[in-house]
Amino acid sequence: MRRQKCFIASLMLLAGTAACAQGRAATVPAGAKTASAAATAAAQVRTRTLKNGLKVIVWPVPANPSVALYDWFRVGSRNERPGITGLSHFFEHMMFNGAKKYGPGEFDRVMEAHGGRNNAYTSEDVTVYQDWFPRSALETIFDLEADRLGHLAIDPKVVESERGVVYSERRSSVDNDNSGLLMEQVQATAFVAHPYQIPVIGWPADIESWKQEDLERYFRTYYAPNNATLIVVGAVTPEQVFALAEKYLEPIPSQPEPEPVRTQEPVQQGERRVTVRKLAQAPLLQMAFHGLRARDDDAPALDLLMRLLSDGDSSRLHRRLVEEERVAIQVTGYVGAGFDPSLSWLLVDLPPGGDLAKAEALLDEELAKVRTAGVTDAELRKAKNIVVADFWRHLETNDGRARALGTFEVFHGDWKKLFGAPERYEAVTREQVRQVAIKVFGQNNRTVGVLVPETDAGEAKQEAAR
Amino acid sequence: MKRLEMGTALAALWMASAAGAEQQPLADRPAVVRGDAARDAVTLPKVREVVLKNGARLLLVERHDVPLVAFSARVRGGALGDPLGKEGVAALTAELLRKGAGARNASQFADTVDGVGGALSVSPGRESLDIQGQFMARDTALMVELLADMLLRPRFELAELEKTRERMVSSLVAEKDGDPRGVIGLYFQAFHFGEHPYARPTGGSEASLATLQREDVLAYAKAHLGGDRLILTVVGDFDAKQLAARLEAALGGWARASTPVPVAPPTQPTQGRRVLLVDKPDATQTYFWLGNTGISRTDPARVEVGLANTVLGGRFTSLLNTALRVKSGLTYGAGSVVLTPLQPGPFAVSSYTKTESTAQALDMTLDVLSRFRQQGVDAAMLASAQEYVLGQFPPTLETGTQISAKWSELAFYGLDASDVDDYAKRVSQVEPARLLAAIQRVVPAPEDLTLVLVGKAADIREVARKYGPVTEMRITDPSFAPPRAAPSP
């Protein structure tokens, strides 16, 4: 799904956030400040792994009387197969629909009555539950989370109703949104073997046919404490959180490790193309390249490259396609970064009547330039500066801190890497950026998708005949 | 996602700004909710305020927790200053402020902002142009220079103007190809407010933007940009005394705008029902807004209305979301929004459902509205809404960006810090009777409604007629207002 992709992309951007320590450090005190502030923050974080395998990470931040809680499960559309596509996302919904102590609707009702709010999202790799609440609600939140993790009820009547909700979500984000529709087709074309081919929201026929036993098996397999990581940030103490986690969550038994995803996507041997024809006013062009996994050493270089290609009005692609040649109204870049090598995206929105061939040729030209001539010192410095400013922007809120810690713990294997990111980004060289451009942005490694507008002339005739 | 944040974001924006000032003193009445929320109430950090000779107001807040500086500038006037038929000229002017100013052309300006990792955005609003920025603290002097260049020395180059205008037109078209939730509010305001300036799209329409020339932009800038129109709040890691001097030197020479600030006439709720049907022939889902005129930002009952909106459609367990999503599975989301400009703005319910269940979802919505207006809120629901609103308020004032925006907002509406500082107390003291009175005054009555439906007209035309006289337009029409014609029979 498009928005979920955006979200994951932003996490990756965050993963790329912390450059600055050296750079202009001689004249710019912020560099030293970044390093020392990051060290101070890192010293405040505490962790504990419960007997059932659940890892709990706490960052006490007393400034604001609120708390952000993120519960990460290592399950997403990557763990699905034909017939049960979309099930991870559906389960994200079902986790709000009743357990033993708190029946259908009670999770939300009780949380909101205590001043809390929640949401959740699913990606190809993970399903993440988020609670934002005043510190006074802390124990209630643990009680609620423990109930649904330990004793979820999967009532067939509720399943039917929620199916309608999810189908409505699909209509909004895919079927009735041209960009979402094209992205789904491009992603499904880019992978031939790996389950990253599956759209997170699921294929329509599967949404209509999940079975009760599919749900029950999925819950047992993936919603186990040993498959999860809990992050709590805000007006709490680690002792308080550990005590509540032991009281409420430790009794939930662990489960056997889920089957690993073994399939690796074979190396792409040449370009793939997909065309969507649809009623529309404006055409769309999208390119998806097989990229990297989150923990690849080259990930910071790819992130920096994508920023100087597509981030801001000074970026190469915006300048060339939007400002100079005026073939596009917007160019957006996302770096996917999951457990397995993920897609890096370039999305080009064209004006009505826009020239798809010309937009593609210009995009090709810019990508070829970066592969052969690389990038400038000024561009790399700029990308690193954007990254450090974003680092601080994310760490301004409890929510941002919780996301950042979780991202590094789950995708990079260690939350501490969040605070080491400045050095990793600062160390990237121009040559590394050029090498990653060669590796990722090659023509044989890409899937090109176009949405070609069809007019509604046929419809108009029918209307006139009415 | 469990749900998208769009509807709730608007609601939260409102709730974040909903505190009372003109009500009866209630301090001696017992609070309904627990003491925790009141004890944990947040207050706004104090500002150092400087008023320059040209009338510009500067509000400065030092914060040294992160090495960032954020600012929020509001320039009064906004799209209210658009001449009739020239909708979008304020927006185009605002866009062009970043497209070359002072010694830098558009490309150099972008290089400078991005080069230091700065963020700078311009949002053309109905009643003000808003500029927001955030820079590393080390770049504070540069930030002031760029802001002063934008405000005092914009270039308005013809080539940039033509490109920007063209892109604004294309973006509107592209939005219509996207998720209809992105544009339905524009149709609602256009249809509901009719001849009133609040009907006019702040970003212009494809039709109006096409007519805009450089002289229109220059005329707008002369009439509506000036030191007397500026409210600027800066929050972050700086020395306030030094920054005040720097800002005075940079902005003190800005001339006054040549015309008085435009003021919208009062708005009123409309009587009776009418329906706008926007045909999107490929839609498999019908998107709808229905509502009427609500309240202004300074309405004495704004805390009550904020709570009413929370209960009706401002949170996940709201009456609307419970009926349309949780209990019936008709939709991914149903909610309500209260937009509060200087004059009363819209109070609207929004949702969407598959084409076949359009009537079912609309009937259910009307039923929820009717019951809510009759019954109001019981004690338990009120307590829950109070806790929710209080619990969700502190995270809206965490960052320098949030605090600068809040201070500029308060100054713009003539409010002071008590709007935030007394908020928890005000929310805690709302009582059922006063809440019911606010609901019956402000929440749209089912018999007096503007309805906008975006969907496949061939399949929902007959359904639409059930709810009132129908006016039709096509999503491809180059304007958000329906052609002026009699409603179809």
Short mmCIF file of N, CA, C and O in Angstrom, two decimals, chain A residues 3-4 28 33 64-65 89 92-93 96 108-109 112-113 115-120 132 135-136 161-162 164-165 168-169 171-172 176-178 278 281-282 313-314 319 322-323 326 329 351-352 382 385-386 389 393 396-398 456 463 466, chain B residues 1-5 36 40 66 98-99 107 111 114-115 117 119 134 138 163 166-167 170 173 177-179 181 237 282-285 287 315-317 325-326 329 331-332 352 354 384 387-388 391-392 394 398-400 458 461 474 476:
data_model
loop_
_atom_site.label_atom_id
_atom_site.label_comp_id
_atom_site.label_asym_id
_atom_site.label_seq_id
_atom_site.Cartn_x
_atom_site.Cartn_y
_atom_site.Cartn_z
N ARG A 3 0.50 4.35 1.26
CA ARG A 3 0.83 5.12 2.45
C ARG A 3 1.73 4.34 3.38
O ARG A 3 2.59 4.89 4.03
N GLN A 4 1.51 3.04 3.41
CA GLN A 4 2.39 2.26 4.26
C GLN A 4 3.81 2.30 3.72
O GLN A 4 4.75 2.39 4.47
N VAL A 28 31.29 24.55 13.09
CA VAL A 28 29.88 24.34 13.43
C VAL A 28 29.75 23.52 14.70
O VAL A 28 29.93 22.32 14.67
N LYS A 33 27.66 18.84 19.40
CA LYS A 33 26.44 18.77 20.18
C LYS A 33 25.65 17.51 19.84
O LYS A 33 25.08 16.86 20.70
N ASN A 64 7.37 15.84 28.78
CA ASN A 64 5.97 15.98 28.43
C ASN A 64 5.23 14.83 29.12
O ASN A 64 5.75 13.71 29.13
N PRO A 65 4.05 15.07 29.73
CA PRO A 65 3.43 14.02 30.56
C PRO A 65 2.79 12.88 29.77
O PRO A 65 1.84 12.27 30.23
N HIS A 89 -2.15 -7.84 7.38
CA HIS A 89 -2.85 -6.56 7.53
C HIS A 89 -4.23 -6.77 8.16
O HIS A 89 -4.66 -6.00 9.02
N GLU A 92 -3.87 -7.17 11.72
CA GLU A 92 -3.67 -5.86 12.36
C GLU A 92 -5.03 -5.32 12.82
O GLU A 92 -5.18 -4.85 13.95
N HIS A 93 -6.04 -5.46 11.95
CA HIS A 93 -7.38 -4.99 12.32
C HIS A 93 -8.00 -5.86 13.42
O HIS A 93 -8.60 -5.34 14.35
N PHE A 96 -7.90 -5.46 17.30
CA PHE A 96 -8.71 -4.47 18.03
C PHE A 96 -10.12 -4.97 18.27
O PHE A 96 -10.97 -4.22 18.74
N ASP A 108 -10.63 -0.18 22.37
CA ASP A 108 -10.63 1.24 22.04
C ASP A 108 -11.40 2.06 23.06
O ASP A 108 -10.98 3.15 23.45
N ARG A 109 -12.54 1.51 23.50
CA ARG A 109 -13.37 2.27 24.43
C ARG A 109 -12.62 2.56 25.72
O ARG A 109 -12.61 3.68 26.22
N GLU A 112 -9.52 4.96 25.12
CA GLU A 112 -9.88 6.37 24.92
C GLU A 112 -10.44 6.98 26.21
O GLU A 112 -10.20 8.15 26.50
N ALA A 113 -11.17 6.19 26.99
CA ALA A 113 -11.71 6.71 28.26
C ALA A 113 -10.60 7.03 29.25
O ALA A 113 -10.81 7.77 30.21
N GLY A 115 -7.85 8.42 28.16
CA GLY A 115 -7.06 9.48 27.53
C GLY A 115 -6.10 9.00 26.47
O GLY A 115 -5.28 9.79 25.97
N GLY A 116 -6.17 7.73 26.09
CA GLY A 116 -5.23 7.18 25.12
C GLY A 116 -5.82 7.08 23.72
O GLY A 116 -7.03 7.10 23.54
N ARG A 117 -4.95 6.95 22.76
CA ARG A 117 -5.32 6.82 21.35
C ARG A 117 -4.40 5.76 20.77
O ARG A 117 -3.30 5.54 21.31
N ASN A 118 -4.83 5.10 19.70
CA ASN A 118 -3.97 4.06 19.13
C ASN A 118 -4.10 4.03 17.63
O ASN A 118 -5.00 4.62 17.05
N ASN A 119 -3.18 3.33 17.02
CA ASN A 119 -3.27 3.03 15.60
C ASN A 119 -2.35 1.85 15.36
O ASN A 119 -1.74 1.31 16.32
N ALA A 120 -2.24 1.43 14.14
CA ALA A 120 -1.36 0.32 13.81
C ALA A 120 -1.07 0.37 12.33
O ALA A 120 -1.82 0.99 11.58
N TRP A 132 -0.68 5.96 22.18
CA TRP A 132 -0.22 7.26 22.69
C TRP A 132 -1.15 7.65 23.83
O TRP A 132 -2.36 7.75 23.62
N ARG A 135 0.53 9.56 31.04
CA ARG A 135 1.26 8.61 31.89
C ARG A 135 0.35 7.93 32.90
O ARG A 135 0.61 6.82 33.33
N SER A 136 -0.77 8.61 33.27
CA SER A 136 -1.69 8.02 34.25
C SER A 136 -2.32 6.72 33.73
O SER A 136 -2.83 5.92 34.51
N SER A 161 -17.58 -8.58 9.38
CA SER A 161 -17.74 -7.13 9.38
C SER A 161 -16.42 -6.44 9.04
O SER A 161 -16.38 -5.49 8.26
N GLU A 162 -15.34 -6.95 9.62
CA GLU A 162 -14.04 -6.31 9.42
C GLU A 162 -13.53 -6.50 7.99
O GLU A 162 -12.78 -5.69 7.46
N GLY A 164 -15.36 -6.14 5.44
CA GLY A 164 -15.92 -4.98 4.73
C GLY A 164 -15.08 -3.74 4.94
O GLY A 164 -14.87 -2.95 4.02
N VAL A 165 -14.60 -3.57 6.16
CA VAL A 165 -13.77 -2.41 6.48
C VAL A 165 -12.49 -2.44 5.65
O VAL A 165 -12.09 -1.45 5.04
N SER A 168 -13.02 -1.70 2.07
CA SER A 168 -13.18 -0.25 1.88
C SER A 168 -11.83 0.44 1.89
O SER A 168 -11.57 1.36 1.11
N GLU A 169 -10.95 -0.02 2.75
CA GLU A 169 -9.60 0.54 2.80
C GLU A 169 -8.88 0.28 1.47
O GLU A 169 -8.21 1.16 0.92
N ARG A 171 -10.30 -0.16 -1.47
CA ARG A 171 -10.88 0.71 -2.50
C ARG A 171 -10.28 2.10 -2.43
O ARG A 171 -10.00 2.72 -3.45
N SER A 172 -10.11 2.61 -1.20
CA SER A 172 -9.61 3.98 -1.05
C SER A 172 -8.16 4.11 -1.47
O SER A 172 -7.78 5.07 -2.12
N ASN A 176 -9.43 3.13 -6.05
CA ASN A 176 -9.88 4.47 -6.43
C ASN A 176 -8.76 5.50 -6.33
O ASN A 176 -9.02 6.68 -6.16
N ASP A 177 -7.53 5.05 -6.39
CA ASP A 177 -6.39 5.98 -6.32
C ASP A 177 -5.37 5.53 -7.35
O ASP A 177 -4.74 4.48 -7.20
N ASN A 178 -5.23 6.31 -8.40
CA ASN A 178 -4.43 5.84 -9.54
C ASN A 178 -2.99 5.51 -9.19
O ASN A 178 -2.43 4.54 -9.68
N LYS A 278 -6.56 3.21 -17.70
CA LYS A 278 -7.63 3.52 -16.77
C LYS A 278 -8.17 4.91 -17.02
O LYS A 278 -7.44 5.79 -17.47
N GLN A 281 -7.18 11.61 -15.91
CA GLN A 281 -6.84 12.83 -16.65
C GLN A 281 -5.34 12.93 -16.87
O GLN A 281 -4.89 13.53 -17.83
N ALA A 282 -4.56 12.39 -15.94
CA ALA A 282 -3.11 12.57 -16.02
C ALA A 282 -2.40 11.21 -16.00
O ALA A 282 -2.79 10.32 -15.26
N ASP A 313 13.43 20.92 -3.63
CA ASP A 313 13.43 21.62 -4.91
C ASP A 313 14.81 21.69 -5.54
O ASP A 313 14.95 21.99 -6.72
N SER A 314 15.86 21.46 -4.73
CA SER A 314 17.21 21.51 -5.31
C SER A 314 17.67 20.14 -5.82
O SER A 314 18.76 20.02 -6.37
N ARG A 319 14.74 19.22 -10.26
CA ARG A 319 15.25 20.33 -11.06
C ARG A 319 15.10 20.04 -12.56
O ARG A 319 14.62 20.85 -13.32
N VAL A 322 10.96 18.65 -13.37
CA VAL A 322 9.87 19.55 -13.01
C VAL A 322 10.18 20.99 -13.42
O VAL A 322 9.37 21.64 -14.07
N GLU A 323 11.37 21.48 -13.05
CA GLU A 323 11.66 22.90 -13.27
C GLU A 323 12.16 23.19 -14.68
O GLU A 323 11.68 24.12 -15.32
N ARG A 326 9.92 20.62 -17.47
CA ARG A 326 8.47 20.73 -17.21
C ARG A 326 7.67 19.54 -17.74
O ARG A 326 6.56 19.70 -18.23
N ILE A 329 5.02 17.09 -12.75
CA ILE A 329 4.61 18.05 -11.73
C ILE A 329 5.21 17.68 -10.37
O ILE A 329 5.24 18.48 -9.46
N PRO A 351 1.72 15.96 -15.89
CA PRO A 351 0.53 16.81 -16.08
C PRO A 351 -0.44 16.13 -17.04
O PRO A 351 -0.04 15.20 -17.75
N PRO A 352 -1.68 16.59 -17.10
CA PRO A 352 -2.62 16.03 -18.08
C PRO A 352 -2.02 16.16 -19.48
O PRO A 352 -1.45 17.20 -19.81
N LYS A 382 25.14 18.30 1.28
CA LYS A 382 23.74 18.68 1.45
C LYS A 382 22.92 17.50 1.98
O LYS A 382 22.17 17.64 2.95
N ASN A 385 23.58 16.91 5.52
CA ASN A 385 22.97 17.94 6.37
C ASN A 385 21.47 17.71 6.54
O ASN A 385 20.91 17.92 7.62
N ILE A 386 20.81 17.32 5.46
CA ILE A 386 19.37 17.04 5.55
C ILE A 386 19.15 15.90 6.55
O ILE A 386 18.24 15.93 7.38
N ALA A 389 19.53 17.09 10.21
CA ALA A 389 18.40 17.91 10.64
C ALA A 389 17.18 17.01 10.88
O ALA A 389 16.46 17.18 11.86
N ARG A 393 14.73 16.32 14.12
CA ARG A 393 13.27 16.47 13.99
C ARG A 393 12.57 15.23 14.53
O ARG A 393 11.58 15.33 15.25
N GLU A 396 12.51 14.93 18.37
CA GLU A 396 11.82 15.98 19.14
C GLU A 396 10.59 15.44 19.86
O GLU A 396 10.06 16.10 20.74
N THR A 397 10.08 14.29 19.46
CA THR A 397 8.83 13.80 20.05
C THR A 397 9.00 12.38 20.60
O THR A 397 9.86 11.62 20.14
N ASN A 398 8.15 12.05 21.56
CA ASN A 398 8.16 10.68 22.09
C ASN A 398 7.83 9.69 20.97
O ASN A 398 8.40 8.60 20.90
N ASP A 456 -13.27 9.23 -20.89
CA ASP A 456 -14.56 8.64 -20.52
C ASP A 456 -15.57 8.87 -21.62
O ASP A 456 -16.76 9.04 -21.37
N GLU A 463 -24.28 8.30 -20.86
CA GLU A 463 -24.98 9.32 -20.07
C GLU A 463 -25.97 10.08 -20.95
O GLU A 463 -27.09 10.36 -20.56
N ARG A 466 -29.12 8.33 -21.71
CA ARG A 466 -29.94 8.02 -20.55
C ARG A 466 -31.33 8.67 -20.65
O ARG A 466 -31.48 9.80 -21.03
N MET B 1 -3.27 0.14 7.55
CA MET B 1 -3.38 0.81 8.83
C MET B 1 -4.74 0.58 9.45
O MET B 1 -5.72 0.38 8.76
N LYS B 2 -4.78 0.63 10.73
CA LYS B 2 -6.07 0.51 11.39
C LYS B 2 -6.98 1.61 10.88
O LYS B 2 -8.14 1.44 10.65
N ARG B 3 -6.45 2.79 10.76
CA ARG B 3 -7.19 3.89 10.17
C ARG B 3 -6.22 4.94 9.70
O ARG B 3 -5.09 5.02 10.17
N LEU B 4 -6.69 5.74 8.76
CA LEU B 4 -5.89 6.86 8.32
C LEU B 4 -6.12 8.02 9.27
O LEU B 4 -7.12 8.09 9.94
N GLU B 5 -5.19 8.94 9.25
CA GLU B 5 -5.26 10.01 10.25
C GLU B 5 -5.90 11.28 9.71
O GLU B 5 -6.01 12.25 10.43
N ASP B 36 -5.46 13.58 37.47
CA ASP B 36 -4.19 13.38 36.75
C ASP B 36 -4.03 14.32 35.57
O ASP B 36 -3.00 14.94 35.37
N ASP B 40 -1.30 17.14 35.02
CA ASP B 40 -0.34 17.00 33.92
C ASP B 40 -0.59 18.00 32.79
O ASP B 40 -0.06 17.85 31.70
N VAL B 66 17.04 20.80 21.80
CA VAL B 66 17.64 20.28 20.57
C VAL B 66 18.20 21.44 19.76
O VAL B 66 17.70 22.56 19.86
N ARG B 98 9.10 31.52 -2.60
CA ARG B 98 10.26 30.62 -2.52
C ARG B 98 10.99 30.50 -3.85
O ARG B 98 11.99 29.80 -3.96
N LYS B 99 10.41 31.11 -4.88
CA LYS B 99 10.96 30.92 -6.23
C LYS B 99 11.79 32.13 -6.64
O LYS B 99 11.56 32.73 -7.69
N SER B 107 16.61 28.69 -8.18
CA SER B 107 17.49 27.55 -8.04
C SER B 107 18.49 27.77 -6.89
O SER B 107 18.73 26.88 -6.05
N ASP B 111 18.84 25.67 -3.38
CA ASP B 111 20.15 25.13 -2.98
C ASP B 111 20.51 25.56 -1.56
O ASP B 111 21.06 24.78 -0.78
N ASP B 114 18.06 23.72 1.09
CA ASP B 114 18.35 22.28 1.19
C ASP B 114 19.79 22.03 1.63
O ASP B 114 20.08 21.06 2.33
N GLY B 115 20.68 22.93 1.20
CA GLY B 115 22.10 22.71 1.46
C GLY B 115 22.44 22.62 2.94
O GLY B 115 23.38 21.92 3.33
N GLY B 117 20.18 21.60 5.17
CA GLY B 117 19.20 20.70 5.79
C GLY B 117 18.01 21.45 6.36
O GLY B 117 17.35 20.99 7.29
N ALA B 119 14.20 23.27 6.42
CA ALA B 119 12.85 22.98 5.91
C ALA B 119 12.13 24.31 5.82
O ALA B 119 12.20 25.12 6.75
N GLN B 134 12.16 25.41 9.59
CA GLN B 134 12.95 24.85 10.68
C GLN B 134 14.37 24.64 10.18
O GLN B 134 14.59 24.03 9.14
N ARG B 138 22.63 26.47 14.16
CA ARG B 138 23.82 27.14 13.62
C ARG B 138 23.48 28.01 12.42
O ARG B 138 24.26 28.86 12.02
N LYS B 163 5.66 28.74 -14.84
CA LYS B 163 5.86 27.32 -14.46
C LYS B 163 5.01 26.94 -13.25
O LYS B 163 4.39 25.88 -13.22
N GLU B 166 1.28 26.74 -14.05
CA GLU B 166 0.99 25.52 -14.82
C GLU B 166 0.98 24.29 -13.91
O GLU B 166 0.13 23.41 -14.01
N ARG B 167 1.96 24.26 -13.00
CA ARG B 167 2.04 23.11 -12.09
C ARG B 167 0.87 23.08 -11.12
O ARG B 167 0.38 22.01 -10.77
N SER B 170 -2.03 21.59 -13.01
CA SER B 170 -1.85 20.13 -13.21
C SER B 170 -2.03 19.37 -11.90
O SER B 170 -2.54 18.26 -11.88
N VAL B 173 -5.62 18.71 -11.17
CA VAL B 173 -6.13 17.61 -12.01
C VAL B 173 -5.65 16.27 -11.44
O VAL B 173 -6.42 15.31 -11.32
N ASP B 177 -7.57 12.71 -9.88
CA ASP B 177 -7.31 11.31 -10.24
C ASP B 177 -6.99 10.47 -9.01
O ASP B 177 -6.99 9.25 -9.06
N GLY B 178 -6.65 11.14 -7.93
CA GLY B 178 -6.25 10.42 -6.72
C GLY B 178 -7.44 10.15 -5.82
O GLY B 178 -8.59 10.13 -6.26
N ASP B 179 -7.15 9.91 -4.57
CA ASP B 179 -8.17 9.60 -3.57
C ASP B 179 -9.11 10.80 -3.40
O ASP B 179 -8.65 11.89 -3.05
N ARG B 181 -10.89 11.78 -1.17
CA ARG B 181 -10.86 12.46 0.13
C ARG B 181 -9.98 13.70 0.10
O ARG B 181 -10.13 14.60 0.91
N ASP B 237 16.70 27.17 19.79
CA ASP B 237 18.01 27.25 20.43
C ASP B 237 18.73 28.54 19.99
O ASP B 237 19.57 28.51 19.11
N ASP B 282 -15.43 6.28 -12.78
CA ASP B 282 -14.70 5.04 -12.48
C ASP B 282 -14.73 4.68 -10.99
O ASP B 282 -14.13 3.70 -10.58
N ALA B 283 -15.40 5.48 -10.18
CA ALA B 283 -15.38 5.23 -8.73
C ALA B 283 -16.16 3.96 -8.38
O ALA B 283 -17.23 3.71 -8.94
N THR B 284 -15.63 3.17 -7.48
CA THR B 284 -16.37 2.02 -6.98
C THR B 284 -16.88 2.29 -5.56
O THR B 284 -17.43 1.43 -4.91
N GLN B 285 -16.64 3.51 -5.13
CA GLN B 285 -16.98 3.88 -3.77
C GLN B 285 -17.56 5.31 -3.82
O GLN B 285 -17.12 6.10 -4.62
N TYR B 287 -17.94 8.83 -1.87
CA TYR B 287 -17.34 9.62 -0.80
C TYR B 287 -18.31 10.75 -0.47
O TYR B 287 -18.85 11.37 -1.39
N ARG B 315 -12.95 10.73 17.12
CA ARG B 315 -12.04 9.68 17.61
C ARG B 315 -12.55 8.31 17.13
O ARG B 315 -13.64 8.23 16.58
N PHE B 316 -11.78 7.28 17.41
CA PHE B 316 -12.13 5.97 16.85
C PHE B 316 -13.46 5.44 17.39
O PHE B 316 -14.25 4.85 16.65
N THR B 317 -13.74 5.65 18.69
CA THR B 317 -14.99 5.13 19.24
C THR B 317 -16.13 6.12 19.10
O THR B 317 -17.15 6.01 19.79
N ARG B 325 -18.49 1.96 10.83
CA ARG B 325 -17.37 1.04 10.64
C ARG B 325 -17.44 -0.15 11.58
O ARG B 325 -17.53 -1.29 11.15
N VAL B 326 -17.40 0.13 12.88
CA VAL B 326 -17.20 -0.96 13.84
C VAL B 326 -18.38 -1.92 13.83
O VAL B 326 -18.20 -3.14 13.81
N GLY B 329 -19.37 -2.39 9.31
CA GLY B 329 -18.37 -2.68 8.29
C GLY B 329 -18.61 -2.00 6.96
O GLY B 329 -18.12 -2.44 5.93
N THR B 331 -17.59 0.93 6.03
CA THR B 331 -16.54 1.86 5.61
C THR B 331 -15.26 1.62 6.39
O THR B 331 -15.27 1.03 7.48
N TYR B 332 -14.18 2.15 5.85
CA TYR B 332 -12.90 2.15 6.57
C TYR B 332 -12.87 3.26 7.61
O TYR B 332 -12.11 3.19 8.57
N TYR B 352 -17.24 7.29 3.54
CA TYR B 352 -17.30 6.72 2.20
C TYR B 352 -17.66 5.27 2.34
O TYR B 352 -17.43 4.65 3.39
N LYS B 354 -18.85 1.57 -0.32
CA LYS B 354 -18.97 1.07 -1.70
C LYS B 354 -20.27 1.59 -2.33
O LYS B 354 -21.25 1.83 -1.63
N SER B 384 -15.42 10.25 29.39
CA SER B 384 -14.46 9.62 28.47
C SER B 384 -13.91 10.64 27.47
O SER B 384 -12.71 10.69 27.21
N GLU B 387 -11.43 12.93 29.21
CA GLU B 387 -10.13 12.27 29.41
C GLU B 387 -9.35 12.19 28.10
O GLU B 387 -8.15 12.40 28.05
N TYR B 388 -10.07 11.87 27.05
CA TYR B 388 -9.42 11.70 25.74
C TYR B 388 -8.81 13.01 25.26
O TYR B 388 -7.65 13.08 24.87
N GLY B 391 -5.91 13.93 27.47
CA GLY B 391 -4.76 13.06 27.30
C GLY B 391 -4.03 13.28 25.99
O GLY B 391 -2.81 13.11 25.90
N GLN B 392 -4.78 13.67 24.96
CA GLN B 392 -4.17 13.85 23.65
C GLN B 392 -3.64 15.26 23.42
O GLN B 392 -3.01 15.53 22.40
N PRO B 394 -1.35 17.23 25.38
CA PRO B 394 0.08 17.53 25.58
C PRO B 394 0.99 17.19 24.38
O PRO B 394 1.88 17.99 24.05
N GLU B 398 4.68 19.51 21.73
CA GLU B 398 5.99 18.95 22.07
C GLU B 398 7.14 19.66 21.37
O GLU B 398 8.21 19.83 21.95
N THR B 399 6.95 20.05 20.13
CA THR B 399 8.10 20.49 19.32
C THR B 399 8.13 22.00 19.14
O THR B 399 7.11 22.69 19.33
N GLY B 400 9.27 22.51 18.75
CA GLY B 400 9.40 23.93 18.46
C GLY B 400 8.45 24.36 17.35
O GLY B 400 7.85 25.44 17.41
N ALA B 458 -24.02 7.54 -12.43
CA ALA B 458 -24.99 6.66 -13.09
C ALA B 458 -25.62 5.71 -12.08
O ALA B 458 -26.80 5.34 -12.21
N ARG B 461 -27.36 8.35 -8.77
CA ARG B 461 -28.18 9.55 -9.04
C ARG B 461 -29.53 9.46 -8.33
O ARG B 461 -29.97 10.41 -7.68
N ARG B 474 -19.26 17.29 -13.04
CA ARG B 474 -18.32 16.19 -13.30
C ARG B 474 -16.99 16.51 -12.65
O ARG B 474 -16.60 17.67 -12.55
N THR B 476 -14.24 16.22 -13.82
CA THR B 476 -13.34 16.84 -14.79
C THR B 476 -13.67 18.32 -15.05
O THR B 476 -12.91 18.99 -15.75
#
